[in-house]
PDB file of C-alpha atoms in Angstrom:
ATOM      1  CA  MET N   1      -0.075  -0.004   0.059  1.00 39.00           C
ATOM      2  CA  LEU N   2       2.675   2.389   0.750  1.00 38.00           C
ATOM      3  CA  ARG N   3       4.855   1.829  -2.359  1.00 41.00           C
ATOM      4  CA  ARG N   4       1.485   2.148  -4.760  1.00 40.00           C
ATOM      5  CA  ALA N   5       0.762   5.403  -2.810  1.00 42.00           C
ATOM      6  CA  THR N   6       3.998   6.602  -3.616  1.00 42.00           C
ATOM      7  CA  THR N   7       3.777   5.992  -7.215  1.00 42.00           C
ATOM      8  CA  THR N   8       0.637   7.814  -7.475  1.00 42.00           C
ATOM      9  CA  GLY N   9       1.949  10.534  -5.916  1.00 45.00           C
ATOM     10  CA  SER N  10       4.809  10.728  -8.489  1.00 42.00           C
ATOM     11  CA  SER N  11       2.754  10.439 -11.565  1.00 43.00           C
ATOM     12  CA  MET N  12       0.539  13.730 -10.102  1.00 40.00           C
ATOM     13  CA  LEU N  13       3.773  15.731  -9.572  1.00 35.00           C
ATOM     14  CA  VAL N  14       4.501  14.902 -13.227  1.00 36.00           C
ATOM     15  CA  VAL N  15       1.256  15.654 -14.442  1.00 36.00           C
ATOM     16  CA  THR N  16       1.289  18.919 -12.586  1.00 40.00           C
ATOM     17  CA  ALA N  17       4.538  19.931 -13.893  1.00 38.00           C
ATOM     18  CA  LEU N  18       3.687  19.404 -17.396  1.00 36.00           C
ATOM     19  CA  ALA N  19       0.565  21.446 -17.053  1.00 41.00           C
ATOM     20  CA  VAL N  20       2.774  24.422 -15.519  1.00 38.00           C
ATOM     21  CA  GLY N  21       4.915  24.249 -18.582  1.00 42.00           C
ATOM     22  CA  ILE N  22       2.419  24.105 -21.284  1.00 38.00           C
ATOM     23  CA  THR N  23       0.654  27.007 -19.662  1.00 41.00           C
ATOM     24  CA  ALA N  24       3.936  29.104 -19.272  1.00 40.00           C
ATOM     25  CA  CYS N  25       4.766  28.145 -23.054  1.00 39.00           C
ATOM     26  CA  SER N  26       1.591  29.396 -24.297  1.00 41.00           C
ATOM     27  CA  ALA N  27       1.384  32.744 -22.193  1.00 40.00           C
ATOM     28  CA  ASP N  28       1.989  35.983 -24.301  1.00 42.00           C
ATOM     29  CA  PRO N  29       5.642  36.552 -24.285  1.00 40.00           C
ATOM     30  CA  GLY N  30       4.625  40.676 -24.439  1.00 39.00           C
ATOM     31  CA  ASP N  31       2.386  40.392 -21.278  1.00 40.00           C
ATOM     32  CA  ASP N  32       3.862  42.203 -18.520  1.00 37.00           C
ATOM     33  CA  GLY N  33       1.305  41.521 -15.965  1.00 38.00           C
ATOM     34  CA  ARG N  34      -0.664  44.483 -16.197  1.00 36.00           C
ATOM     35  CA  GLY N  35      -3.086  43.655 -18.658  1.00 40.00           C
ATOM     36  CA  GLY N  36      -1.457  44.807 -21.774  1.00 42.00           C
ATOM     37  CA  GLY N  37       1.346  43.612 -23.975  1.00 43.00           C
ATOM     38  CA  ASN N  38       4.627  45.633 -24.393  1.00 47.00           C
ATOM     39  CA  ALA N  39       4.407  45.232 -27.956  1.00 45.00           C
ATOM     40  CA  ALA N  40       1.136  47.009 -28.018  1.00 46.00           C
ATOM     41  CA  GLU N  41       2.009  49.707 -25.627  1.00 46.00           C
ATOM     42  CA  SER N  42       5.377  50.496 -27.667  1.00 50.00           C
ATOM     43  CA  ALA N  43       3.206  50.925 -30.931  1.00 60.00           C
ATOM     44  CA  LEU N  44       1.703  53.931 -29.222  1.00 72.00           C
ATOM     45  CA  ALA N  45       3.259  57.294 -30.042  1.00 68.00           C
ATOM     46  CA  GLN N  46       5.255  58.518 -27.564  1.00 74.00           C
ATOM     47  CA  PRO N  47       4.904  62.314 -25.549  1.00 72.00           C
ATOM     48  CA  GLY N  48       6.536  65.161 -26.609  1.00 66.00           C
ATOM     49  CA  ARG N  49      10.098  66.023 -25.045  1.00 78.00           C
ATOM     50  CA  HIS N  50       8.852  69.014 -23.349  1.00 73.00           C
ATOM     51  CA  SER N  51       5.904  68.915 -20.895  1.00 72.00           C
ATOM     52  CA  GLY N  52       5.744  72.522 -19.882  1.00 80.00           C
ATOM     53  CA  LEU N  53       6.538  76.108 -21.274  1.00 93.00           C
ATOM     54  CA  PRO N  54       9.019  78.790 -19.504  1.00 93.00           C
ATOM     55  CA  GLU N  55       7.236  81.824 -18.526  1.00 95.00           C
ATOM     56  CA  PRO N  56       7.900  83.865 -21.765  1.00 96.00           C
ATOM     57  CA  CYS N  57       8.409  87.432 -20.021  1.00 97.00           C
ATOM     58  CA  GLY N  58      11.213  85.977 -18.434  1.00 96.00           C
ATOM     59  CA  ALA N  59      12.622  84.033 -21.039  1.00 97.00           C
ATOM     60  CA  PRO N  60      14.495  86.520 -23.012  1.00 97.00           C
ATOM     61  CA  ALA N  61      17.920  87.636 -21.647  1.00 97.00           C
ATOM     62  CA  GLU N  62      17.861  91.271 -20.759  1.00 96.00           C
ATOM     63  CA  GLU N  63      20.826  91.924 -23.050  1.00 96.00           C
ATOM     64  CA  ARG N  64      18.672  90.858 -26.054  1.00 97.00           C
ATOM     65  CA  LEU N  65      15.809  92.754 -24.816  1.00 97.00           C
ATOM     66  CA  ARG N  66      18.139  95.652 -24.935  1.00 96.00           C
ATOM     67  CA  GLN N  67      19.381  95.193 -28.489  1.00 96.00           C
ATOM     68  CA  LEU N  68      15.704  94.878 -29.738  1.00 97.00           C
ATOM     69  CA  LEU N  69      14.412  97.421 -27.783  1.00 97.00           C
ATOM     70  CA  PRO N  70      17.048 100.197 -27.282  1.00 94.00           C
ATOM     71  CA  ASP N  71      16.348 103.145 -24.727  1.00 90.00           C
ATOM     72  CA  ALA N  72      13.542 101.432 -23.322  1.00 94.00           C
ATOM     73  CA  ASP N  73      13.212 101.441 -19.566  1.00 95.00           C
ATOM     74  CA  ALA N  74      13.051  98.880 -17.142  1.00 95.00           C
ATOM     75  CA  ARG N  75       9.273  98.514 -16.897  1.00 95.00           C
ATOM     76  CA  THR N  76       9.138  98.307 -20.701  1.00 96.00           C
ATOM     77  CA  LEU N  77      11.616  95.468 -20.376  1.00 97.00           C
ATOM     78  CA  ARG N  78       9.538  93.269 -18.106  1.00 97.00           C
ATOM     79  CA  GLY N  79       6.874  92.777 -20.903  1.00 97.00           C
ATOM     80  CA  GLU N  80       3.058  92.081 -20.706  1.00 97.00           C
ATOM     81  CA  PRO N  81       2.046  88.576 -20.486  1.00 97.00           C
ATOM     82  CA  HIS N  82      -0.642  87.343 -22.685  1.00 96.00           C
ATOM     83  CA  MET N  83      -3.763  86.237 -21.003  1.00 94.00           C
ATOM     84  CA  THR N  84      -3.986  82.379 -21.071  1.00 89.00           C
ATOM     85  CA  TYR N  85      -5.876  79.595 -19.492  1.00 89.00           C
ATOM     86  CA  ASP N  86      -3.481  76.995 -19.572  1.00 91.00           C
ATOM     87  CA  THR N  87       0.105  78.491 -19.390  1.00 91.00           C
ATOM     88  CA  GLY N  88       1.523  74.791 -19.848  1.00 91.00           C
ATOM     89  CA  ARG N  89      -0.091  74.750 -23.258  1.00 92.00           C
ATOM     90  CA  ARG N  90       0.365  78.478 -24.887  1.00 95.00           C
ATOM     91  CA  TYR N  91       1.907  81.155 -23.335  1.00 96.00           C
ATOM     92  CA  GLY N  92       3.182  84.615 -24.540  1.00 97.00           C
ATOM     93  CA  CYS N  93       4.422  88.002 -23.827  1.00 98.00           C
ATOM     94  CA  ASP N  94       4.346  91.410 -25.615  1.00 98.00           C
ATOM     95  CA  TRP N  95       6.979  94.637 -25.204  1.00 98.00           C
ATOM     96  CA  VAL N  96       6.315  97.921 -26.720  1.00 97.00           C
ATOM     97  CA  SER N  97       8.699 100.714 -26.829  1.00 96.00           C
ATOM     98  CA  SER N  98       8.367 104.065 -28.468  1.00 93.00           C
ATOM     99  CA  THR N  99      11.162 106.757 -28.545  1.00 88.00           C
ATOM    100  CA  GLY N 100      11.749 109.913 -30.710  1.00 85.00           C
ATOM    101  CA  ASP N 101      13.406 108.183 -33.528  1.00 88.00           C
ATOM    102  CA  ALA N 102      11.589 105.043 -33.580  1.00 92.00           C
ATOM    103  CA  SER N 103       8.790 102.309 -32.467  1.00 94.00           C
ATOM    104  CA  ARG N 104       9.174  99.090 -31.549  1.00 96.00           C
ATOM    105  CA  THR N 105       7.261  95.947 -30.759  1.00 97.00           C
ATOM    106  CA  LEU N 106       8.341  92.542 -29.807  1.00 98.00           C
ATOM    107  CA  THR N 107       6.117  89.473 -29.273  1.00 98.00           C
ATOM    108  CA  VAL N 108       7.118  86.089 -28.178  1.00 98.00           C
ATOM    109  CA  ASP N 109       4.572  83.103 -28.406  1.00 97.00           C
ATOM    110  CA  PHE N 110       5.239  79.701 -26.898  1.00 97.00           C
ATOM    111  CA  LEU N 111       2.961  76.680 -27.991  1.00 95.00           C
ATOM    112  CA  ARG N 112       3.385  73.220 -26.427  1.00 93.00           C
ATOM    113  CA  VAL N 113       1.673  70.950 -29.258  1.00 93.00           C
ATOM    114  CA  ILE N 114      -0.268  67.984 -27.751  1.00 91.00           C
ATOM    115  CA  SER N 115      -1.486  64.994 -30.215  1.00 90.00           C
ATOM    116  CA  TYR N 116      -4.654  63.520 -28.976  1.00 89.00           C
ATOM    117  CA  ASP N 117      -3.913  60.895 -31.951  1.00 89.00           C
ATOM    118  CA  PRO N 118      -2.387  57.514 -30.259  1.00 87.00           C
ATOM    119  CA  GLU N 119      -0.441  56.874 -33.671  1.00 89.00           C
ATOM    120  CA  VAL N 120       1.021  60.341 -33.907  1.00 91.00           C
ATOM    121  CA  SER N 121       3.618  61.572 -31.813  1.00 92.00           C
ATOM    122  CA  ASP N 122       3.487  65.249 -30.061  1.00 90.00           C
ATOM    123  CA  ASN N 123       6.731  66.031 -31.889  1.00 93.00           C
ATOM    124  CA  ASP N 124       5.666  64.606 -35.167  1.00 93.00           C
ATOM    125  CA  LEU N 125       2.427  66.850 -35.086  1.00 94.00           C
ATOM    126  CA  ALA N 126       4.452  69.937 -34.167  1.00 95.00           C
ATOM    127  CA  ALA N 127       6.767  69.401 -37.091  1.00 95.00           C
ATOM    128  CA  ARG N 128       3.673  69.447 -39.308  1.00 95.00           C
ATOM    129  CA  ASP N 129       2.333  72.444 -37.736  1.00 96.00           C
ATOM    130  CA  PHE N 130       5.598  74.116 -38.285  1.00 97.00           C
ATOM    131  CA  ALA N 131       5.778  73.073 -41.894  1.00 96.00           C
ATOM    132  CA  GLN N 132       2.266  74.421 -42.386  1.00 95.00           C
ATOM    133  CA  ARG N 133       3.343  77.927 -40.989  1.00 96.00           C
ATOM    134  CA  ALA N 134       6.333  77.924 -43.439  1.00 96.00           C
ATOM    135  CA  GLU N 135       4.207  77.263 -46.361  1.00 95.00           C
ATOM    136  CA  SER N 136       1.782  79.692 -45.313  1.00 94.00           C
ATOM    137  CA  ALA N 137       4.522  82.279 -45.287  1.00 93.00           C
ATOM    138  CA  GLY N 138       5.847  81.126 -48.885  1.00 92.00           C
ATOM    139  CA  ILE N 139       8.914  79.258 -47.637  1.00 92.00           C
ATOM    140  CA  ASP N 140      10.141  76.300 -49.035  1.00 87.00           C
ATOM    141  CA  LEU N 141      11.853  74.149 -46.032  1.00 89.00           C
ATOM    142  CA  ASP N 142      13.109  71.531 -48.718  1.00 80.00           C
ATOM    143  CA  ASP N 143      14.364  73.793 -51.377  1.00 62.00           C
ATOM    144  CA  GLY N 144      17.869  73.220 -52.190  1.00 38.00           C
ATOM    145  CA  ASP N 145      18.558  77.060 -52.397  1.00 38.00           C
ATOM    146  CA  ILE N 146      16.318  78.478 -49.708  1.00 36.00           C
ATOM    147  CA  GLY N 147      17.591  77.335 -46.589  1.00 33.00           C
ATOM    148  CA  SER N 148      20.950  75.901 -47.445  1.00 32.00           C
ATOM    149  CA  ASP N 149      24.042  76.820 -45.655  1.00 33.00           C
ATOM    150  CA  ARG N 150      25.308  79.014 -48.049  1.00 30.00           C
ATOM    151  CA  ASP N 151      21.941  80.809 -48.495  1.00 34.00           C
ATOM    152  CA  ALA N 152      21.641  81.693 -44.727  1.00 35.00           C
ATOM    153  CA  PRO N 153      24.176  84.279 -42.746  1.00 36.00           C
ATOM    154  CA  ARG N 154      25.643  82.479 -39.874  1.00 36.00           C
ATOM    155  CA  ASP N 155      25.974  83.387 -36.269  1.00 38.00           C
ATOM    156  CA  GLY N 156      28.195  86.434 -36.082  1.00 36.00           C
ATOM    157  CA  GLU N 157      28.324  86.768 -39.687  1.00 37.00           C
ATOM    158  CA  GLY N 158      26.874  89.905 -41.193  1.00 35.00           C
ATOM    159  CA  THR N 159      27.351  91.262 -44.576  1.00 29.00           C
ATOM    160  CA  ASP N 160      30.997  89.812 -44.714  1.00 31.00           C
ATOM    161  CA  GLY N 161      29.191  86.834 -45.509  1.00 31.00           C
ATOM    162  CA  THR N 162      29.245  86.098 -49.213  1.00 30.00           C
ATOM    163  CA  PRO N 163      25.497  86.644 -50.432  1.00 31.00           C
ATOM    164  CA  PRO N 164      24.005  83.670 -52.190  1.00 32.00           C
ATOM    165  CA  ASN N 165      23.372  83.666 -56.033  1.00 32.00           C
ATOM    166  CA  SER N 166      20.073  82.372 -55.888  1.00 31.00           C
ATOM    167  CA  GLU N 167      16.955  83.773 -58.390  1.00 31.00           C
ATOM    168  CA  ASP N 168      14.646  81.838 -56.191  1.00 31.00           C
ATOM    169  CA  ALA N 169      15.208  83.579 -52.829  1.00 31.00           C
ATOM    170  CA  GLY N 170      12.248  85.306 -52.055  1.00 31.00           C
ATOM    171  CA  ARG N 171       9.675  83.393 -54.204  1.00 29.00           C
ATOM    172  CA  GLU N 172       6.000  83.737 -53.951  1.00 32.00           C
ATOM    173  CA  GLY N 173       3.871  81.584 -51.826  1.00 34.00           C
ATOM    174  CA  GLU N 174       0.647  81.617 -49.971  1.00 36.00           C
ATOM    175  CA  ASP N 175      -0.280  84.103 -47.364  1.00 36.00           C
ATOM    176  CA  ALA N 176      -0.921  83.512 -43.797  1.00 31.00           C
ATOM    177  CA  ALA N 177      -4.590  83.167 -44.339  1.00 33.00           C
ATOM    178  CA  GLY N 178      -3.914  80.372 -47.153  1.00 36.00           C
ATOM    179  CA  ASN N 179      -4.660  82.751 -50.118  1.00 37.00           C
ATOM    180  CA  ASP N 180      -3.090  82.367 -53.731  1.00 39.00           C
ATOM    181  CA  PRO N 181      -0.016  83.954 -54.534  1.00 36.00           C
ATOM    182  CA  SER N 182      -0.211  87.480 -55.487  1.00 37.00           C
ATOM    183  CA  PRO N 183       0.778  88.882 -58.957  1.00 33.00           C
ATOM    184  CA  GLN N 184       4.519  88.655 -59.743  1.00 35.00           C
ATOM    185  CA  GLY N 185       6.379  91.610 -58.424  1.00 38.00           C
ATOM    186  CA  ALA N 186       3.484  92.951 -56.215  1.00 39.00           C
ATOM    187  CA  GLU N 187       4.413  91.418 -52.620  1.00 45.00           C
ATOM    188  CA  ASP N 188       8.296  90.230 -53.678  1.00 44.00           C
ATOM    189  CA  GLU N 189       8.947  94.175 -53.879  1.00 49.00           C
ATOM    190  CA  LEU N 190       8.576  94.143 -50.093  1.00 85.00           C
ATOM    191  CA  ARG N 191      10.508  91.391 -49.336  1.00 85.00           C
ATOM    192  CA  PRO N 192      14.495  91.260 -49.357  1.00 86.00           C
ATOM    193  CA  GLU N 193      16.717  89.359 -51.482  1.00 86.00           C
ATOM    194  CA  GLY N 194      19.999  87.727 -51.371  1.00 85.00           C
ATOM    195  CA  ALA N 195      21.286  86.479 -47.918  1.00 86.00           C
ATOM    196  CA  TYR N 196      18.495  88.180 -46.124  1.00 90.00           C
ATOM    197  CA  ALA N 197      15.191  87.105 -48.196  1.00 92.00           C
ATOM    198  CA  PRO N 198      13.032  85.010 -46.351  1.00 94.00           C
ATOM    199  CA  ARG N 199      14.131  81.250 -45.976  1.00 95.00           C
ATOM    200  CA  ALA N 200      14.666  78.501 -43.898  1.00 96.00           C
ATOM    201  CA  LEU N 201      17.283  78.770 -41.151  1.00 96.00           C
ATOM    202  CA  PRO N 202      19.978  75.978 -39.936  1.00 94.00           C
ATOM    203  CA  GLY N 203      21.297  75.758 -36.249  1.00 94.00           C
ATOM    204  CA  ILE N 204      18.411  77.038 -34.459  1.00 97.00           C
ATOM    205  CA  GLY N 205      15.971  74.322 -32.523  1.00 95.00           C
ATOM    206  CA  THR N 206      14.683  71.535 -34.574  1.00 95.00           C
ATOM    207  CA  ALA N 207      14.036  73.526 -37.713  1.00 96.00           C
ATOM    208  CA  ALA N 208      13.524  77.297 -38.169  1.00 98.00           C
ATOM    209  CA  TYR N 209      12.652  80.062 -40.871  1.00 98.00           C
ATOM    210  CA  VAL N 210      12.498  83.887 -40.933  1.00 97.00           C
ATOM    211  CA  ASP N 211      10.014  86.121 -43.007  1.00 97.00           C
ATOM    212  CA  ASP N 212      10.788  89.740 -43.528  1.00 96.00           C
ATOM    213  CA  ARG N 213       8.392  92.107 -44.860  1.00 94.00           C
ATOM    214  CA  LEU N 214       8.410  95.811 -45.557  1.00 93.00           C
ATOM    215  CA  ALA N 215       5.409  97.772 -45.125  1.00 86.00           C
ATOM    216  CA  ASP N 216       3.826  99.717 -48.156  1.00 72.00           C
ATOM    217  CA  ASP N 217       4.913 103.255 -46.805  1.00 75.00           C
ATOM    218  CA  GLY N 218       8.436 101.877 -46.486  1.00 72.00           C
ATOM    219  CA  GLY N 219       8.680 103.241 -42.486  1.00 85.00           C
ATOM    220  CA  ARG N 220       8.035 100.007 -40.900  1.00 92.00           C
ATOM    221  CA  ARG N 221       9.663  96.331 -41.204  1.00 95.00           C
ATOM    222  CA  ASP N 222       8.335  93.298 -39.837  1.00 96.00           C
ATOM    223  CA  VAL N 223      10.318  90.365 -39.105  1.00 97.00           C
ATOM    224  CA  SER N 224       9.020  87.019 -38.016  1.00 98.00           C
ATOM    225  CA  LEU N 225      10.920  83.995 -36.850  1.00 98.00           C
ATOM    226  CA  VAL N 226       9.535  80.684 -36.087  1.00 98.00           C
ATOM    227  CA  PHE N 227      11.468  77.542 -34.947  1.00 98.00           C
ATOM    228  CA  HIS N 228      10.234  74.343 -32.917  1.00 96.00           C
ATOM    229  CA  SER N 229      12.215  72.335 -30.704  1.00 94.00           C
ATOM    230  CA  ALA N 230      10.576  69.053 -30.530  1.00 92.00           C
ATOM    231  CA  ASN N 231       7.029  69.483 -29.464  1.00 93.00           C
ATOM    232  CA  VAL N 232       7.163  73.152 -28.773  1.00 95.00           C
ATOM    233  CA  ILE N 233       6.740  75.958 -31.455  1.00 97.00           C
ATOM    234  CA  VAL N 234       8.182  79.408 -30.917  1.00 98.00           C
ATOM    235  CA  ALA N 235       7.156  82.395 -32.745  1.00 98.00           C
ATOM    236  CA  ILE N 236       8.995  85.685 -32.233  1.00 98.00           C
ATOM    237  CA  ASP N 237       7.501  88.791 -33.868  1.00 98.00           C
ATOM    238  CA  TYR N 238       9.479  91.892 -34.335  1.00 98.00           C
ATOM    239  CA  SER N 239       8.724  95.518 -36.058  1.00 97.00           C
ATOM    240  CA  GLU N 240      10.425  98.441 -35.978  1.00 95.00           C
ATOM    241  CA  ALA N 241       8.677 101.648 -37.199  1.00 94.00           C
ATOM    242  CA  LEU N 242      11.158 105.037 -38.039  1.00 90.00           C
ATOM    243  CA  ALA N 243      10.100 108.441 -37.533  1.00 86.00           C
ATOM    244  CA  GLY N 244       9.348 110.390 -40.978  1.00 79.00           C
ATOM    245  CA  GLY N 245      12.471 111.419 -42.806  1.00 69.00           C
ATOM    246  CA  GLN N 246      14.506 108.354 -41.986  1.00 78.00           C
ATOM    247  CA  ASP N 247      15.623 105.278 -44.418  1.00 83.00           C
ATOM    248  CA  GLU N 248      13.671 102.254 -44.089  1.00 89.00           C
ATOM    249  CA  PRO N 249      14.442  99.891 -41.383  1.00 92.00           C
ATOM    250  CA  ASP N 250      17.466  97.644 -42.278  1.00 93.00           C
ATOM    251  CA  SER N 251      16.864  93.836 -42.713  1.00 94.00           C
ATOM    252  CA  GLU N 252      20.295  92.893 -41.899  1.00 95.00           C
ATOM    253  CA  ALA N 253      20.399  94.723 -38.654  1.00 96.00           C
ATOM    254  CA  LEU N 254      16.755  93.458 -37.523  1.00 97.00           C
ATOM    255  CA  GLN N 255      17.102  90.040 -38.475  1.00 97.00           C
ATOM    256  CA  GLU N 256      20.572  89.746 -36.659  1.00 97.00           C
ATOM    257  CA  ARG N 257      18.536  90.853 -33.441  1.00 97.00           C
ATOM    258  CA  VAL N 258      15.891  88.486 -33.836  1.00 98.00           C
ATOM    259  CA  ARG N 259      18.075  85.571 -34.665  1.00 98.00           C
ATOM    260  CA  ALA N 260      20.334  86.168 -31.681  1.00 98.00           C
ATOM    261  CA  LEU N 261      16.710  85.776 -29.451  1.00 98.00           C
ATOM    262  CA  ALA N 262      15.999  82.963 -31.217  1.00 98.00           C
ATOM    263  CA  SER N 263      19.326  81.098 -30.785  1.00 97.00           C
ATOM    264  CA  GLN N 264      19.100  82.125 -26.934  1.00 97.00           C
ATOM    265  CA  LEU N 265      15.524  80.871 -26.536  1.00 97.00           C
ATOM    266  CA  ALA N 266      16.311  77.569 -28.321  1.00 96.00           C
ATOM    267  CA  GLU N 267      19.179  76.868 -26.238  1.00 94.00           C
ATOM    268  CA  ARG N 268      16.659  76.851 -23.166  1.00 90.00           C
ATOM    269  CA  PHE N 269      14.918  74.400 -24.624  1.00 90.00           C
ATOM    270  CA  ASP N 270      17.786  72.171 -25.836  1.00 82.00           C
ATOM    271  CA  ASN N 271      19.324  72.101 -22.434  1.00 74.00           C
TER     272      ASN N 271
END
């Protein structure tokens, strides 16, 4: 009797071990025990790199503000923040300075892009938004001339840089409202050509471009520089209106000031 019981017990142990082995082999290798597989989770788009935004009025360095707003007092340099209900999603600041010789305005706007499509990442959606903005400004980010290293003045390079030999610089494109291009020559006369024509810019954030337009009366120039760093889009708008009797605002000077600010802001997001 004892011998027979021992045999039966051994058989039961063998059957149990086989059942456990079969169960282990048939389990989903991607199951992490939390009710979902790793493979399914990895297929979902990852969240963007940036989970918040800096305070915009304090983001520009004082040195950069003084370059853009010469003779501005301390109160003006503090700026006026935009009204917003979600400072982690969109936040901006305005600076307005007026002196005897010129009036200048600066706007910095931060937008953190969030994708609600599980198959599209925040970073990818921000890249699409940025590309649409460039297209609306008439700037081809993929053009071999516009935005190439030889077309864009490098940091610290002013008029000493060799101007590009591109007939396509400043080409027409859709405006911000998505309208058809204006007739040839009607709008391009108000945009600079050569090294400072509207173009893509290397070396700032993930991607960047600059637009430059002169008002009809020639007394005001508007420079816009937009870049994105991963899932955050930064738009800088700068205007200078000179008092009557002066020459028109200079593209080179204004673009270099805006570019210096953009480089400084991009470093905040890259660090």
